[in-house]
PDB file of C-alpha atoms in Angstrom:
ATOM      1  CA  UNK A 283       0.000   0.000   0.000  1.00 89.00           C
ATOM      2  CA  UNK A 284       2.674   2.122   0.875  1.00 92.00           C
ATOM      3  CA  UNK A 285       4.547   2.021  -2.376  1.00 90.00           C
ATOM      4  CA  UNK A 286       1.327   3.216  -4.442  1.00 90.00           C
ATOM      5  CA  UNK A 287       1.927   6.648  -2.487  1.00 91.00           C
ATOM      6  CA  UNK A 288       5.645   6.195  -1.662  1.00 91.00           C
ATOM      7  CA  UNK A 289       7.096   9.589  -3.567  1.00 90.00           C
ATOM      8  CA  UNK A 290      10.709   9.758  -1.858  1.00 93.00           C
ATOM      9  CA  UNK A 291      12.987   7.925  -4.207  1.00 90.00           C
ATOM     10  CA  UNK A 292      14.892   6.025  -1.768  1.00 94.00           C
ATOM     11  CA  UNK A 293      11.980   5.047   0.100  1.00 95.00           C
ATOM     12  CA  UNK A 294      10.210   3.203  -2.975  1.00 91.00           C
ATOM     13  CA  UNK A 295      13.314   1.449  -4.076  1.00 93.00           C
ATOM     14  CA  UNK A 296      13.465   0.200   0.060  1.00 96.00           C
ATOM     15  CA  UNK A 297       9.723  -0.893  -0.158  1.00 95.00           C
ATOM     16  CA  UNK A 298      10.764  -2.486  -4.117  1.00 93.00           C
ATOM     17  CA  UNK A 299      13.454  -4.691  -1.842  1.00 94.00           C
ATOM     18  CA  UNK A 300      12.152  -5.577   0.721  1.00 96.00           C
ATOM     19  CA  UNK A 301       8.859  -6.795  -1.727  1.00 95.00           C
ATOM     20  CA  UNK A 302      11.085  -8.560  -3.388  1.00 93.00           C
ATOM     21  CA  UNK A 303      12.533 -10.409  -0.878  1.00 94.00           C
ATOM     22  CA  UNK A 304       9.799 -11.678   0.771  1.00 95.00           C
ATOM     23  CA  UNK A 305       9.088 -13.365  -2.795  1.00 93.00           C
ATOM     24  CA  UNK A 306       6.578 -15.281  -3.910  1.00 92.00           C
ATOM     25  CA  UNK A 307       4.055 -14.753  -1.174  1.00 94.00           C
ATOM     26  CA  UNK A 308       4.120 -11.035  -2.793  1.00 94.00           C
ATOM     27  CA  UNK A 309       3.107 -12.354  -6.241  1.00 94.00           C
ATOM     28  CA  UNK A 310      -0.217 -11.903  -6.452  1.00 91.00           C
ATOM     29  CA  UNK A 311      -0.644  -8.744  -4.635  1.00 93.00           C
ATOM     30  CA  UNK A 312       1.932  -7.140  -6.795  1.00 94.00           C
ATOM     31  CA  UNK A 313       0.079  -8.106 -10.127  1.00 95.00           C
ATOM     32  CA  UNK A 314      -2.734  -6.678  -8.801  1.00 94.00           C
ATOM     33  CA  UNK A 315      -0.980  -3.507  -8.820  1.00 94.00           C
ATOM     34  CA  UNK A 316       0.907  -3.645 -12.640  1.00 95.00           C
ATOM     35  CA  UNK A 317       0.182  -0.854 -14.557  1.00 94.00           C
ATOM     36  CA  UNK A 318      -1.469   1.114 -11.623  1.00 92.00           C
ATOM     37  CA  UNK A 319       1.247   2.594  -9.506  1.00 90.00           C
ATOM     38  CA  UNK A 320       2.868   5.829 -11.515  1.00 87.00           C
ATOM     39  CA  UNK A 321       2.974   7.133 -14.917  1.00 87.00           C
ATOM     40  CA  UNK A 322       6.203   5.507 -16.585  1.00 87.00           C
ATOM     41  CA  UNK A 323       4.611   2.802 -18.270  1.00 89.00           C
ATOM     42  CA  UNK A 324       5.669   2.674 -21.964  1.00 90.00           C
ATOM     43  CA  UNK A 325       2.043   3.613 -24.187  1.00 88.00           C
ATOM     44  CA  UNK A 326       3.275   4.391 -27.145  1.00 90.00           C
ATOM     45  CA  UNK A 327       6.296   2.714 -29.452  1.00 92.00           C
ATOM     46  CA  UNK A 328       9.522   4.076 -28.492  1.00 91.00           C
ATOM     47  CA  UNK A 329      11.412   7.257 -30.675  1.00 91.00           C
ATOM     48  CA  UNK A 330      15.156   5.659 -30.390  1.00 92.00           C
ATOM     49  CA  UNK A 331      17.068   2.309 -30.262  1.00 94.00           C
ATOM     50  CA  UNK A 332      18.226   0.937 -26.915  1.00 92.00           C
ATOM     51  CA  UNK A 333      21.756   0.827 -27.982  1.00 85.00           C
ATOM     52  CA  UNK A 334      22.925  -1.318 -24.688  1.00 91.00           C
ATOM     53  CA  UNK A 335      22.844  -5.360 -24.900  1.00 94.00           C
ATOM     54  CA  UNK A 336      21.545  -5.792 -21.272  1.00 95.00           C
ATOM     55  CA  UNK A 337      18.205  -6.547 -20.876  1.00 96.00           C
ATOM     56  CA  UNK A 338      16.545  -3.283 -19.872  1.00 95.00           C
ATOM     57  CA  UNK A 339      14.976  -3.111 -16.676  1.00 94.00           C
ATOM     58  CA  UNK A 340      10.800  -2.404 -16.794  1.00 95.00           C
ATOM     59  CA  UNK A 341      10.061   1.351 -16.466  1.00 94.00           C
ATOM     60  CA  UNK A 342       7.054   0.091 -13.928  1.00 95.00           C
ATOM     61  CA  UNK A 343       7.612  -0.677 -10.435  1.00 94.00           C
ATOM     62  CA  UNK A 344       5.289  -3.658 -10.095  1.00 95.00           C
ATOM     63  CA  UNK A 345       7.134  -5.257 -12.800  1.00 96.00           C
ATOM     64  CA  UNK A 346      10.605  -4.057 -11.659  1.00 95.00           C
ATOM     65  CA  UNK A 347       9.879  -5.790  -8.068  1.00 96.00           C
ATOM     66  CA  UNK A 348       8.435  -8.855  -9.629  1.00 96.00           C
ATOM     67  CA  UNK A 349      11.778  -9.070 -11.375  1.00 96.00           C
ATOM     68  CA  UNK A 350      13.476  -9.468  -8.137  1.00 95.00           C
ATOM     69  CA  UNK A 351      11.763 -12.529  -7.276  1.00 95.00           C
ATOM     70  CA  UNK A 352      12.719 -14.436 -10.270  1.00 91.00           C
ATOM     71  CA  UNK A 353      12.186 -17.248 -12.272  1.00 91.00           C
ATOM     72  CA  UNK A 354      10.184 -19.176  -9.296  1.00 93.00           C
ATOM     73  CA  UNK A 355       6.960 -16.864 -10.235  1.00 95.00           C
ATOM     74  CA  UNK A 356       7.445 -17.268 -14.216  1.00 96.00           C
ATOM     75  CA  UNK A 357       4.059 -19.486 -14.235  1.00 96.00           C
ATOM     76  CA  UNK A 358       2.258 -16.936 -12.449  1.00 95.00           C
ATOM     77  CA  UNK A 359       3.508 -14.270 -15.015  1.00 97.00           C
ATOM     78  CA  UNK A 360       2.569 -16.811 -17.789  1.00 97.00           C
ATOM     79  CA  UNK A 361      -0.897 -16.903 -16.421  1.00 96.00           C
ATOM     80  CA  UNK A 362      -1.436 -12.676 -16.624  1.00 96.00           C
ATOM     81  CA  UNK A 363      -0.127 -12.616 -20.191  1.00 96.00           C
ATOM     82  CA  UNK A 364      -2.872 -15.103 -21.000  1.00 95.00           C
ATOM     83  CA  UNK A 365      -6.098 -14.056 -19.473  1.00 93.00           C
ATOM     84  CA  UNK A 366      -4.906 -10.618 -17.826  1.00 92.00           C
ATOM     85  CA  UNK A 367      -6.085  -7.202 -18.259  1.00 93.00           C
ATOM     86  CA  UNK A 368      -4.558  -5.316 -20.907  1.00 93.00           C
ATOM     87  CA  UNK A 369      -2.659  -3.040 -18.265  1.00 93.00           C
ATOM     88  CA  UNK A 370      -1.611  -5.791 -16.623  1.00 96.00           C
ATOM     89  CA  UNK A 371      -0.586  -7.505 -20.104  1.00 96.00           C
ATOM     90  CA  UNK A 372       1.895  -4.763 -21.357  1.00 96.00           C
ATOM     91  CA  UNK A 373       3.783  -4.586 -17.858  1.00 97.00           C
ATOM     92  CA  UNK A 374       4.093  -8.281 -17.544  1.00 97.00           C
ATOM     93  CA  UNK A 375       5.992  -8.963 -20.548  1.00 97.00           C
ATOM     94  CA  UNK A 376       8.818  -6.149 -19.452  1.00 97.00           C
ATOM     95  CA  UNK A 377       9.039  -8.921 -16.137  1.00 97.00           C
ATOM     96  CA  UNK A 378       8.513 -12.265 -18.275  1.00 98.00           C
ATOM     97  CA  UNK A 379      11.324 -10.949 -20.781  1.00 98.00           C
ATOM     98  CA  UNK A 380      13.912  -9.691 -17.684  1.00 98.00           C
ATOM     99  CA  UNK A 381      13.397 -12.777 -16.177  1.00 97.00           C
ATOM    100  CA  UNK A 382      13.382 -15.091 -19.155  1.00 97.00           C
ATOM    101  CA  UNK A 383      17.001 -12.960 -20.374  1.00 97.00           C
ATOM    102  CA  UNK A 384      19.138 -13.009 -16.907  1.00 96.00           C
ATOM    103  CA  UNK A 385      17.871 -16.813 -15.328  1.00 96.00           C
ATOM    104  CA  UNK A 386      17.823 -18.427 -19.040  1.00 94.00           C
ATOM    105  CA  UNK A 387      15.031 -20.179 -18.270  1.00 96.00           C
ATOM    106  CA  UNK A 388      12.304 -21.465 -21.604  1.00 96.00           C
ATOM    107  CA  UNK A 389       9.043 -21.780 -19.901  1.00 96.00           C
ATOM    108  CA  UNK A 390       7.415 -18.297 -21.207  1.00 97.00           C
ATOM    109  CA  UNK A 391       8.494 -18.894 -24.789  1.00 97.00           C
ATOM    110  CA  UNK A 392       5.403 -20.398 -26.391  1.00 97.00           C
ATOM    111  CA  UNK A 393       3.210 -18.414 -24.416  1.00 97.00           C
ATOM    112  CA  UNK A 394       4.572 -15.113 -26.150  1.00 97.00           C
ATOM    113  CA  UNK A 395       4.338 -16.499 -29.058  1.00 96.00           C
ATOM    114  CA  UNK A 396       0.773 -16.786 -28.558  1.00 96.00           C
ATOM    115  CA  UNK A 397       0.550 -13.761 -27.526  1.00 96.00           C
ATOM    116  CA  UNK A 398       2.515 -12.549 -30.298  1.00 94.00           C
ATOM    117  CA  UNK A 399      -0.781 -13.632 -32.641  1.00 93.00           C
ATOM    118  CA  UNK A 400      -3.802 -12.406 -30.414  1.00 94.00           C
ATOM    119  CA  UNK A 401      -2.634  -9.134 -29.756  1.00 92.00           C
ATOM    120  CA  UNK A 402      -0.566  -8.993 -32.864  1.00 83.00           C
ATOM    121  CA  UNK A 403      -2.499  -5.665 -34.191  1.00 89.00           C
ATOM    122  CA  UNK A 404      -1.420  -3.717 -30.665  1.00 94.00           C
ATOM    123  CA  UNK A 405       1.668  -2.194 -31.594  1.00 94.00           C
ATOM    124  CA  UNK A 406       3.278  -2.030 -28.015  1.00 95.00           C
ATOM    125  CA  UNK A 407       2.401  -5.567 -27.318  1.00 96.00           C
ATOM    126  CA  UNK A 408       3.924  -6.340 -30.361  1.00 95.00           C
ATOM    127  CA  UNK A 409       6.990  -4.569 -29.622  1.00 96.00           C
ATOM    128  CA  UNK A 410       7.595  -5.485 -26.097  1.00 97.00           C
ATOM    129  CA  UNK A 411       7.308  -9.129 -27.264  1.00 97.00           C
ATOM    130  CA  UNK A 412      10.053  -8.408 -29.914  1.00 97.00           C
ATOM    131  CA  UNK A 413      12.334  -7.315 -27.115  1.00 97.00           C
ATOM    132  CA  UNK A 414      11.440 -10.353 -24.666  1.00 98.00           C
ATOM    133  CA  UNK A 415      12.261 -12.633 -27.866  1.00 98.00           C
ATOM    134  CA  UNK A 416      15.896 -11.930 -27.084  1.00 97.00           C
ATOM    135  CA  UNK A 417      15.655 -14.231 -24.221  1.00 97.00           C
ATOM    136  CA  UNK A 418      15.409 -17.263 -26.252  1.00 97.00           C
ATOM    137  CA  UNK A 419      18.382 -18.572 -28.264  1.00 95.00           C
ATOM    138  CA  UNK A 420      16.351 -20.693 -30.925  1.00 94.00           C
ATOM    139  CA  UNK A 421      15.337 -21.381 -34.359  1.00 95.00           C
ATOM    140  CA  UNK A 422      11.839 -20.628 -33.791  1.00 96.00           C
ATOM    141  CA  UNK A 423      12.179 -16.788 -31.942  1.00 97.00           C
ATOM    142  CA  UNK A 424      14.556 -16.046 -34.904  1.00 96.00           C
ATOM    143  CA  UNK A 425      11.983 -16.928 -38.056  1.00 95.00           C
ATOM    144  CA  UNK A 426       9.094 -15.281 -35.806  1.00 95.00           C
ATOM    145  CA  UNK A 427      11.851 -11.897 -35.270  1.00 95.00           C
ATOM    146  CA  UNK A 428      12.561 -12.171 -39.314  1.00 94.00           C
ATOM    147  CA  UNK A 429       8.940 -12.287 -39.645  1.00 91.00           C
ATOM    148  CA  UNK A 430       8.065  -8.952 -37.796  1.00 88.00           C
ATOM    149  CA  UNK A 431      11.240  -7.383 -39.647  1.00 86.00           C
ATOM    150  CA  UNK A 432      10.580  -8.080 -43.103  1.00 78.00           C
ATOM    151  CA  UNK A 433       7.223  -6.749 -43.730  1.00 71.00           C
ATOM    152  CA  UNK A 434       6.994  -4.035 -40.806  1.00 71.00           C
ATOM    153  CA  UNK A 435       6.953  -0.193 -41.614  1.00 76.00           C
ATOM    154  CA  UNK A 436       7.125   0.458 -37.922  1.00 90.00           C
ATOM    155  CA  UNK A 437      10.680   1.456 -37.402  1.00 93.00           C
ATOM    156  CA  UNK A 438      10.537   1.407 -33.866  1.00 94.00           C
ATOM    157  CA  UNK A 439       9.423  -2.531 -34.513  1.00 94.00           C
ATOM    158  CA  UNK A 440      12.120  -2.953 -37.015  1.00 94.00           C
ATOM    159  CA  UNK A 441      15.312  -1.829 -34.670  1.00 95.00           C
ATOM    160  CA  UNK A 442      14.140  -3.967 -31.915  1.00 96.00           C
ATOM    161  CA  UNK A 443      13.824  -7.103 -33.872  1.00 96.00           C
ATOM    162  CA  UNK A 444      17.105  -6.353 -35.355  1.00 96.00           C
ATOM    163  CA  UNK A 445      18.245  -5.884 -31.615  1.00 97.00           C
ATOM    164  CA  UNK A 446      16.867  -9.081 -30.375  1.00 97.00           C
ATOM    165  CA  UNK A 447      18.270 -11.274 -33.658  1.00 97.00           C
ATOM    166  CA  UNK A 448      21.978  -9.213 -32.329  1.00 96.00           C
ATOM    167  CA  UNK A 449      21.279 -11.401 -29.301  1.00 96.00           C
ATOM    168  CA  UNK A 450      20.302 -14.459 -30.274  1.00 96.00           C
ATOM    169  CA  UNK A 451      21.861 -15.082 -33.972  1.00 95.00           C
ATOM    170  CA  UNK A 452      24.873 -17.195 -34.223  1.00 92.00           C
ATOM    171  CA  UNK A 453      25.347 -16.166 -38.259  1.00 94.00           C
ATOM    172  CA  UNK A 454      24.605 -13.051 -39.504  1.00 94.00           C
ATOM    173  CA  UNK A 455      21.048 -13.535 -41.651  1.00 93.00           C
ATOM    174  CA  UNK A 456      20.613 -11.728 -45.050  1.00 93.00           C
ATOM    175  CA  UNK A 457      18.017  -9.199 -43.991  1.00 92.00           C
ATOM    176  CA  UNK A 458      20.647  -7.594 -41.560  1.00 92.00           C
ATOM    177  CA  UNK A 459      22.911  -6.804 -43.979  1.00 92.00           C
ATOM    178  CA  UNK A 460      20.350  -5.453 -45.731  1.00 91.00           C
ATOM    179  CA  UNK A 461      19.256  -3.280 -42.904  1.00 92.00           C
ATOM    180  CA  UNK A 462      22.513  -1.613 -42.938  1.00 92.00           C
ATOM    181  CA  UNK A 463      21.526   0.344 -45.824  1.00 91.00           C
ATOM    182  CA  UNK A 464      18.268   1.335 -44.767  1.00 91.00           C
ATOM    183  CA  UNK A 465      16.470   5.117 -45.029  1.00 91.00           C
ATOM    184  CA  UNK A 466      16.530   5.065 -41.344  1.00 93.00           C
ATOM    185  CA  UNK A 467      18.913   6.287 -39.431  1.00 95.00           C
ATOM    186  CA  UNK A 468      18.077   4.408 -35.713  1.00 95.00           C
ATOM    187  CA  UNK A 469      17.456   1.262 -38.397  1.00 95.00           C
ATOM    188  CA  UNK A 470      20.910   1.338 -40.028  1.00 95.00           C
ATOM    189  CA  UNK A 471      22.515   2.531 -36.441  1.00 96.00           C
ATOM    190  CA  UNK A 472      20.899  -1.080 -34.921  1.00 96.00           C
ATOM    191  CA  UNK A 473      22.103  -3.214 -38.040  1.00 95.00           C
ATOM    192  CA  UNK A 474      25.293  -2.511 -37.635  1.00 95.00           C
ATOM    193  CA  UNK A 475      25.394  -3.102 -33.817  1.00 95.00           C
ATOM    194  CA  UNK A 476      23.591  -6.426 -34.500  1.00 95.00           C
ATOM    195  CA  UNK A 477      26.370  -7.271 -36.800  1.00 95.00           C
ATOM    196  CA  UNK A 478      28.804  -6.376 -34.736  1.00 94.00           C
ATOM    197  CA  UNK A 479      27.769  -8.257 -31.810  1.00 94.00           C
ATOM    198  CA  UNK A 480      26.904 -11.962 -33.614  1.00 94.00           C
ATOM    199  CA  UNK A 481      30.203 -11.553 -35.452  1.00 89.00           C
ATOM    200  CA  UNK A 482      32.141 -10.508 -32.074  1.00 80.00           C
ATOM    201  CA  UNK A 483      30.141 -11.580 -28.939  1.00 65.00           C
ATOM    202  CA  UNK A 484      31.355  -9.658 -26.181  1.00 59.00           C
TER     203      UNK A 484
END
């Protein structure tokens, strides 16, 4: 209760700890509360690449203190992105994606995919999934991110699948190197990063 009306900085990220700590006992109430608490939620697609290859942490505190519980609560988080509400929905893929990209753990990856095709005409859905994809080193996350590349005019869409194939690619596919000649700037920027990175893990 306190960290819906928490406004000191230090205080919130003490109440965010000690949340997460306690663990999975604090699951449910803290879904309750994704989406609600502040107004730093991503709503619209994003204006410029995230040029670091960390996993970014979510912008909404729910999600960021779900995050510190881990991978124990993943089926929980699984169970929001299915029948949640659509506030609920956009926060809890930030968690399911941090989660999924630091403990390596599977278990969410059909279940965005899923996802992926019922809310597949909701841009930020669409886009948060994109990023999350970079948690899973597979065949079948890099046809789905070649899919949303190809034939998207959303740029925002098309950096962060090229962003997400930088993380999970072991060769270099075509439409990269086609990207680094794209119109757009944040586009060509990403393409070359991508590139970079398969060819030169670091």
């Amino acid at each position: 209760e306190q960290l819906k009306i928490e406004k000191a900085l230090y205080s919130k990220i003490a109440i965010s700890e000690a949340l997460g700590k306690i663990g999975k006992p604090a699951i449910n109430t803290l879904i309750n509360y994704l989406g609600v608490i502040g107004n730093n939620q991503h709503k619209t697609l994003p204006k410029n690449i995230f040029n670091k290859w960390s996993y970014p942490l979510p912008r909404d505190i729910a999600a960021r203190t779900i995050c510190k519980i881990g991978n124990s609560i993943l089926v929980d988080l699984n169970n929001i992105l299915e029948s949640g509400a659509k506030k609920q929905i956009y926060e809890v893929i930030d968690a399911i994606g941090f989660i999924s990209f630091y403990s390596e753990n599977k278990l969410s990856f059909e279940v965005l995919k899923k996802s992926l095709q019922q809310y597949g005409n909701d841009e930020v859905i669409k886009w948060k999934i994109t990023r999350a994809l970079s948690a899973f080193k597979n065949k079948k996350s890099e046809t789905i991110l070649l899919g949303i590349l190809t034939p998207n005019k959303k740029p925002s869409l098309k950096w962060e699948a090229i962003r997400s194939l930088g993380l999970i690619c072991n060769k270099i596919p075509e439409t990269l190197l086609i990207a680094r000649n794209d119109t757009n700037n944040n586009i060509k920027k990403m393409a070359l990063l991508a590139i970079d990175k398969i060819t030169i893990p670091h």
